Amino acid sequence: MKKVIFLLFILTMQAPQAQTIDDQIEQIRQAHEIPQLTYAVITQDSILSLGTSGTHKSTDTRNNASLVDYFHLGSNSKAITAFIAATLVQKGLISWDTTYFDLYPEAKKQAKPEYYKATLADFLSHRAGVHAYTNGTERLALPPFSGTKQQQRTAFSQFVLTQDPIETKEPYFYSNAGYSTAASMLEKVTNKSWETLVQEILGDELHLNYVIGWPNRNLEDQPWGHALSEGELTPVPPTFEYDLSLIEPAGDLSMTVFSYIKYIQLNLAGLSRANNVLSAALYRDLFSTKHPYSLGWVVTKKSKQLQYEHAGSDGTFFSYCLIDTTSHKAYILLANSGTPLAQEGVAQALKVLRQHL
């Protein structure tokens, strides 16, 4: 009986805090015109707080948000592509120091010499100097590429390596094309497409729920992304003429919050020197190979402790994840709007979560 009374006391003490978090985040969601906002605060083996509210579309008249909804991760897909690369490094199929032309020597003659020594780790950490391809204008200027997804990605990567490299005084130059080039290297050593590798690692091995592309293009009754049209927040239909062909490895995965939690928990455990899908040494490679951008993660310091974070958006969704090595917690926020106002709201929601948890 005493144990039951103690448990009820603990739950009673926790309830006001949970309510305060939900109330504050709901106010932020509404004030920043985010149709649906999902959040989670986790450790490597537990969920400290989890919630969602709102609607799949801004035009919906009832709250239909669900914790099993999918959200587009945008560039938070980069860390997952780097994670898949690490599984192949672990198997000895490739190394971080493998160059593109170690695998495709026939493409070297047409490429710029500045790329000859660019390695897998360089492409994944934006150190290779390839063009960004972060907007549609660049991609519209591309020549047509034929064949399978894998063949098109190979042709695209070899095309970008014929372009003059980007010169910058910054430590790195952010590039979606670098991730497509890295994916092409993974495809070469496995003779499998990036899509197949994603299914084998995320789907078959980790049993994560994911789709490639927008949720509403793949599944029924899912969140729609939102963007501004003539100043008004507008749900973007699945038929809208926009896609991330050729740069899917850089930013085109969607996941449920539970699946994303499970993936991030593997990383939290790895950062605590645990071996799981990857060895602890490979997790160190992923997070600490380069500063201020490692393999799919932005690296910052707070009170002499490293933090890892990343945001992702294709303009219609916005995702954010922060891994705090001081508290050994991760903060996840997923929104189905990519507007600047929505991104500001996500930043405010993060502050609320960090204050309470």
Coordinates of C-alpha atoms in Angstrom, one line a residue:
M1 CA 0.0 0.0 0.0
K2 CA 2.8 2.4 0.8
K3 CA 4.3 1.9 -2.6
V4 CA 1.0 2.7 -4.3
I5 CA 0.6 5.9 -2.2
F6 CA 4.2 6.9 -3.0
L7 CA 3.6 6.4 -6.7
L8 CA 0.4 8.5 -6.6
F9 CA 2.4 11.2 -4.8
I10 CA 5.0 11.2 -7.5
L11 CA 2.4 11.3 -10.3
T12 CA 0.6 14.2 -8.6
M13 CA 3.9 16.1 -8.3
Q14 CA 4.8 15.5 -12.0
A15 CA 1.4 16.4 -13.4
P16 CA 1.5 20.2 -13.0
Q17 CA 4.9 20.3 -14.7
A18 CA 3.7 18.2 -17.6
Q19 CA 0.7 20.5 -17.9
T20 CA 2.8 23.6 -17.8
I21 CA 5.0 22.3 -20.7
D22 CA 2.0 21.3 -22.8
D23 CA 0.3 24.7 -22.2
Q24 CA 3.3 26.7 -23.0
I25 CA 4.1 24.8 -26.2
E26 CA 0.5 24.9 -27.3
Q27 CA 0.6 28.7 -26.9
I28 CA 3.8 28.9 -28.9
R29 CA 2.3 26.6 -31.6
Q30 CA -0.7 28.8 -32.0
A31 CA 1.2 32.1 -31.9
H32 CA 3.6 30.9 -34.6
E33 CA 1.0 29.5 -36.9
I34 CA 2.3 25.9 -36.7
P35 CA -0.6 23.6 -37.7
Q36 CA 1.0 20.6 -35.9
L37 CA 3.9 20.5 -33.5
T38 CA 5.4 17.3 -31.9
Y39 CA 8.1 17.3 -29.3
A40 CA 10.1 14.8 -27.3
V41 CA 12.8 14.9 -24.6
I42 CA 14.7 11.7 -24.2
T43 CA 17.6 9.9 -22.6
Q44 CA 19.3 6.9 -24.1
D45 CA 16.8 4.6 -22.5
S46 CA 13.7 6.6 -21.6
I47 CA 11.3 9.2 -22.8
L48 CA 11.1 12.1 -20.3
S49 CA 8.4 14.1 -22.1
L50 CA 6.4 13.6 -25.3
G51 CA 3.5 15.4 -26.9
T52 CA 1.8 16.6 -30.0
S53 CA -1.1 18.9 -30.8
G54 CA -2.7 20.7 -33.7
T55 CA -3.9 19.6 -37.1
H56 CA -2.6 17.8 -40.2
K57 CA -3.7 20.8 -42.3
S58 CA -4.2 24.4 -41.3
T59 CA -7.7 24.1 -42.9
D60 CA -8.7 21.1 -40.7
T61 CA -11.5 22.0 -38.2
R62 CA -10.6 19.5 -35.5
N63 CA -7.4 18.5 -33.7
N64 CA -6.3 15.3 -35.5
A65 CA -2.6 15.3 -34.4
S66 CA -1.3 11.9 -33.5
L67 CA 2.0 10.6 -32.1
V68 CA 2.1 8.0 -35.0
D69 CA 2.1 10.8 -37.6
Y70 CA 5.1 11.1 -40.0
F71 CA 7.1 14.3 -40.4
H72 CA 9.5 15.2 -43.1
L73 CA 13.0 15.4 -41.6
G74 CA 14.6 17.5 -44.3
S75 CA 18.4 17.8 -43.8
N76 CA 18.2 15.8 -40.6
S77 CA 18.3 13.0 -43.1
K78 CA 22.0 13.7 -43.5
A79 CA 22.9 12.2 -40.2
I80 CA 21.0 9.1 -41.1
T81 CA 22.9 8.8 -44.4
A82 CA 26.2 9.2 -42.4
F83 CA 24.9 6.5 -40.0
I84 CA 24.3 4.1 -42.9
A85 CA 27.8 4.9 -44.1
A86 CA 29.2 4.0 -40.7
T87 CA 27.5 0.6 -40.9
L88 CA 29.5 -0.1 -44.1
V89 CA 32.7 1.2 -42.5
Q90 CA 32.1 -1.2 -39.7
K91 CA 31.7 -4.1 -42.2
G92 CA 35.0 -3.1 -43.9
L93 CA 33.3 -2.3 -47.2
I94 CA 34.6 1.3 -47.2
S95 CA 36.6 3.6 -45.0
W96 CA 36.2 7.3 -44.1
D97 CA 39.4 7.9 -46.1
T98 CA 38.2 6.2 -49.3
T99 CA 38.2 8.7 -52.1
Y100 CA 35.6 9.0 -54.8
F101 CA 38.1 8.0 -57.5
D102 CA 39.3 5.0 -55.6
L103 CA 35.8 3.6 -56.5
Y104 CA 35.2 5.4 -59.8
P105 CA 38.7 5.7 -61.5
E106 CA 37.1 6.0 -64.9
A107 CA 35.5 9.4 -63.9
K108 CA 38.8 11.0 -62.8
K109 CA 39.8 12.3 -66.2
Q110 CA 36.8 14.5 -66.5
A111 CA 36.8 15.7 -62.9
K112 CA 38.6 18.8 -61.5
P113 CA 41.9 17.9 -59.9
E114 CA 40.9 19.6 -56.7
Y115 CA 38.5 16.7 -56.0
Y116 CA 41.0 13.9 -56.4
K117 CA 41.8 13.5 -52.7
A118 CA 38.3 14.2 -51.4
T119 CA 37.2 11.4 -49.1
L120 CA 33.9 9.9 -47.9
A121 CA 34.4 11.8 -44.6
D122 CA 35.0 15.0 -46.6
F123 CA 31.7 14.7 -48.5
L124 CA 29.8 13.9 -45.4
S125 CA 31.3 16.9 -43.5
H126 CA 31.0 19.4 -46.3
R127 CA 34.7 19.7 -46.8
A128 CA 34.9 18.6 -50.5
G129 CA 34.0 21.9 -52.0
V130 CA 31.2 20.7 -54.2
H131 CA 28.4 23.0 -55.1
A132 CA 25.5 23.3 -52.7
Y133 CA 22.4 22.3 -54.7
T134 CA 20.3 23.6 -51.9
N135 CA 17.8 25.4 -54.1
G136 CA 15.7 24.5 -57.1
T137 CA 17.5 27.0 -59.4
E138 CA 20.7 25.0 -59.4
R139 CA 18.9 21.7 -60.1
L140 CA 16.9 23.2 -63.0
A141 CA 20.2 23.9 -64.8
L142 CA 21.3 20.3 -64.6
P143 CA 21.5 18.1 -67.7
P144 CA 19.0 15.2 -67.9
F145 CA 20.2 12.0 -66.3
S146 CA 18.7 8.7 -67.3
G147 CA 18.5 5.2 -65.8
T148 CA 17.7 3.9 -62.3
K149 CA 17.9 6.1 -59.2
Q150 CA 21.3 4.6 -58.6
Q151 CA 22.5 5.3 -62.1
Q152 CA 21.2 8.9 -62.0
R153 CA 22.9 9.5 -58.7
T154 CA 26.2 8.3 -60.1
A155 CA 25.8 10.5 -63.2
F156 CA 24.9 13.5 -61.0
S157 CA 27.8 13.0 -58.6
Q158 CA 30.3 12.8 -61.5
F159 CA 28.8 15.9 -63.1
V160 CA 29.2 18.0 -59.9
L161 CA 32.8 16.8 -59.7
T162 CA 33.4 18.5 -63.1
Q163 CA 32.4 21.9 -61.7
D164 CA 34.9 24.3 -60.3
P165 CA 35.1 23.8 -56.5
I166 CA 33.7 26.3 -54.2
E167 CA 36.4 28.4 -52.5
T168 CA 35.5 29.6 -49.0
K169 CA 37.4 30.9 -45.9
E170 CA 34.8 29.1 -43.7
P171 CA 35.6 25.7 -42.2
Y172 CA 33.1 24.0 -44.4
F173 CA 30.7 24.7 -47.3
Y174 CA 27.2 23.2 -46.8
S175 CA 26.3 21.0 -49.8
N176 CA 23.4 18.6 -50.6
A177 CA 25.4 17.4 -53.6
G178 CA 28.2 16.2 -51.3
Y179 CA 25.7 13.8 -49.6
S180 CA 24.6 12.5 -53.0
T181 CA 28.2 11.9 -53.9
A182 CA 28.8 10.1 -50.6
A183 CA 25.7 8.0 -51.3
S184 CA 27.0 7.1 -54.7
M185 CA 30.2 5.8 -53.1
L186 CA 28.1 3.6 -50.7
E187 CA 26.1 2.3 -53.7
K188 CA 29.3 1.4 -55.5
V189 CA 30.8 -0.7 -52.7
T190 CA 27.5 -2.5 -52.0
N191 CA 26.0 -2.6 -55.6
K192 CA 22.8 -1.5 -53.9
S193 CA 20.9 1.8 -54.2
W194 CA 20.7 4.2 -51.3
E195 CA 17.0 3.5 -51.1
T196 CA 17.8 -0.3 -50.6
L197 CA 20.4 0.5 -48.0
V198 CA 17.9 2.7 -46.1
Q199 CA 15.4 -0.2 -46.1
E200 CA 18.0 -2.7 -44.9
I201 CA 19.3 -0.6 -42.1
L202 CA 16.3 1.5 -41.0
G203 CA 13.5 -0.9 -41.9
D204 CA 14.8 -4.5 -41.7
E205 CA 17.4 -4.1 -39.0
L206 CA 16.1 -1.3 -36.8
H207 CA 12.3 -1.7 -37.5
L208 CA 11.8 2.0 -37.9
N209 CA 8.8 3.5 -39.6
Y210 CA 9.9 5.8 -42.4
V211 CA 9.0 6.8 -45.9
I212 CA 11.1 8.6 -48.6
G213 CA 9.4 11.9 -49.5
W214 CA 6.5 13.8 -48.0
P215 CA 4.2 11.9 -45.6
N216 CA 1.1 12.9 -47.6
R217 CA 2.7 11.6 -50.8
N218 CA 3.1 8.1 -49.3
L219 CA 0.4 7.6 -46.8
E220 CA -3.2 8.6 -46.1
D221 CA -4.3 10.8 -43.2
Q222 CA -0.9 12.3 -42.6
P223 CA 0.4 15.8 -41.9
W224 CA 0.7 18.2 -44.9
G225 CA 3.6 20.6 -45.1
H226 CA 2.8 24.3 -45.1
A227 CA 4.4 27.3 -46.8
L228 CA 3.5 30.9 -47.4
S229 CA 1.5 31.7 -50.6
E230 CA 0.8 35.4 -51.0
G231 CA 1.5 35.9 -47.4
E232 CA -1.0 33.3 -46.2
L233 CA -0.1 29.9 -44.6
T234 CA -1.1 27.3 -47.1
P235 CA -1.2 23.5 -47.0
V236 CA 1.0 22.0 -49.8
P237 CA -0.8 19.1 -51.6
P238 CA 1.0 15.9 -52.5
T239 CA 0.6 16.8 -56.2
F240 CA 2.6 20.0 -55.9
E241 CA 5.5 20.0 -58.5
Y242 CA 8.4 19.7 -56.1
D243 CA 10.7 16.9 -55.4
L244 CA 14.2 16.2 -54.1
S245 CA 15.3 13.8 -56.9
L246 CA 19.1 13.3 -56.9
I247 CA 19.6 14.7 -53.4
E248 CA 17.3 12.4 -51.4
P249 CA 20.3 11.2 -49.2
A250 CA 20.7 14.8 -48.1
G251 CA 17.2 15.5 -47.1
D252 CA 14.2 13.4 -48.1
L253 CA 13.3 11.0 -45.3
S254 CA 10.1 11.2 -43.2
M255 CA 9.6 9.4 -39.8
T256 CA 7.3 9.0 -36.9
V257 CA 8.5 10.6 -33.7
F258 CA 8.8 7.2 -32.1
S259 CA 11.1 5.9 -34.8
Y260 CA 13.2 9.1 -34.7
I261 CA 13.4 8.7 -30.9
K262 CA 14.7 5.2 -31.3
Y263 CA 17.3 6.3 -33.8
I264 CA 18.5 9.2 -31.6
Q265 CA 18.6 6.9 -28.6
L266 CA 21.1 4.7 -30.4
N267 CA 23.3 7.7 -30.9
L268 CA 22.9 8.9 -27.3
A269 CA 24.0 5.4 -26.1
G270 CA 26.9 5.4 -28.5
L271 CA 28.1 8.8 -27.2
S272 CA 28.0 7.3 -23.8
R273 CA 30.5 4.7 -25.1
A274 CA 28.0 1.9 -25.5
N275 CA 28.3 -0.5 -28.5
N276 CA 25.0 -1.2 -30.3
V277 CA 24.3 -1.2 -34.0
L278 CA 27.7 0.7 -34.3
S279 CA 30.7 0.5 -32.1
A280 CA 31.3 3.4 -29.7
A281 CA 34.4 4.3 -31.8
L282 CA 32.2 4.8 -34.9
Y283 CA 29.8 7.0 -33.0
R284 CA 32.8 9.1 -32.0
D285 CA 33.7 9.3 -35.7
L286 CA 30.2 10.4 -36.6
F287 CA 30.1 13.2 -34.0
S288 CA 33.6 14.3 -33.5
T289 CA 35.5 13.8 -36.8
K290 CA 35.3 17.5 -37.7
H291 CA 34.4 20.8 -36.0
P292 CA 32.1 22.8 -36.4
Y293 CA 30.4 20.3 -38.7
S294 CA 31.0 16.6 -38.3
L295 CA 29.3 13.8 -40.2
G296 CA 25.7 15.0 -40.3
W297 CA 25.8 17.1 -37.1
V298 CA 26.7 20.7 -36.3
V299 CA 29.1 20.7 -33.3
T300 CA 29.1 23.4 -30.7
K301 CA 30.5 23.9 -27.2
K302 CA 28.6 24.8 -24.1
S303 CA 30.4 25.0 -20.7
K304 CA 33.3 23.0 -22.2
Q305 CA 30.9 20.2 -23.2
L306 CA 30.1 19.4 -26.8
Q307 CA 26.6 19.7 -28.1
Y308 CA 25.4 18.3 -31.4
E309 CA 22.4 19.7 -33.3
H310 CA 20.8 19.9 -36.7
A311 CA 17.8 21.4 -38.4
G312 CA 16.1 20.3 -41.5
S313 CA 13.5 21.9 -43.8
D314 CA 12.4 21.6 -47.4
G315 CA 10.4 24.8 -46.9
T316 CA 7.2 22.9 -45.9
F317 CA 8.2 21.0 -42.8
F318 CA 10.8 21.9 -40.1
S319 CA 12.7 19.4 -37.9
Y320 CA 15.2 20.0 -35.2
C321 CA 17.3 17.8 -32.9
L322 CA 19.7 18.7 -30.1
I323 CA 21.9 16.2 -28.3
D324 CA 23.2 17.7 -25.0
T325 CA 26.2 15.7 -23.7
T326 CA 26.1 17.6 -20.4
S327 CA 22.7 16.4 -19.4
H328 CA 22.8 13.3 -21.7
K329 CA 19.5 14.3 -23.1
A330 CA 18.2 14.9 -26.6
Y331 CA 15.5 17.3 -27.6
I332 CA 13.3 16.7 -30.7
L333 CA 10.9 19.1 -32.4
L334 CA 8.9 18.3 -35.5
A335 CA 6.6 20.9 -37.2
N336 CA 4.6 20.7 -40.4
S337 CA 5.4 24.3 -41.4
G338 CA 8.7 25.6 -42.8
T339 CA 8.1 29.3 -42.5
P340 CA 10.5 31.6 -40.6
L341 CA 7.7 32.2 -38.0
A342 CA 7.4 28.4 -37.5
Q343 CA 11.2 28.1 -37.1
E344 CA 11.1 30.8 -34.5
G345 CA 8.3 29.0 -32.7
V346 CA 10.4 25.8 -32.6
A347 CA 13.3 27.7 -31.1
Q348 CA 11.0 29.0 -28.4
A349 CA 9.5 25.6 -27.7
L350 CA 13.1 24.3 -27.3
K351 CA 13.7 26.9 -24.6
V352 CA 10.6 25.8 -22.7
L353 CA 11.7 22.1 -22.8
R354 CA 15.2 22.9 -21.7
Q355 CA 13.9 25.1 -18.8
H356 CA 11.7 22.3 -17.5
L357 CA 13.8 19.3 -18.5

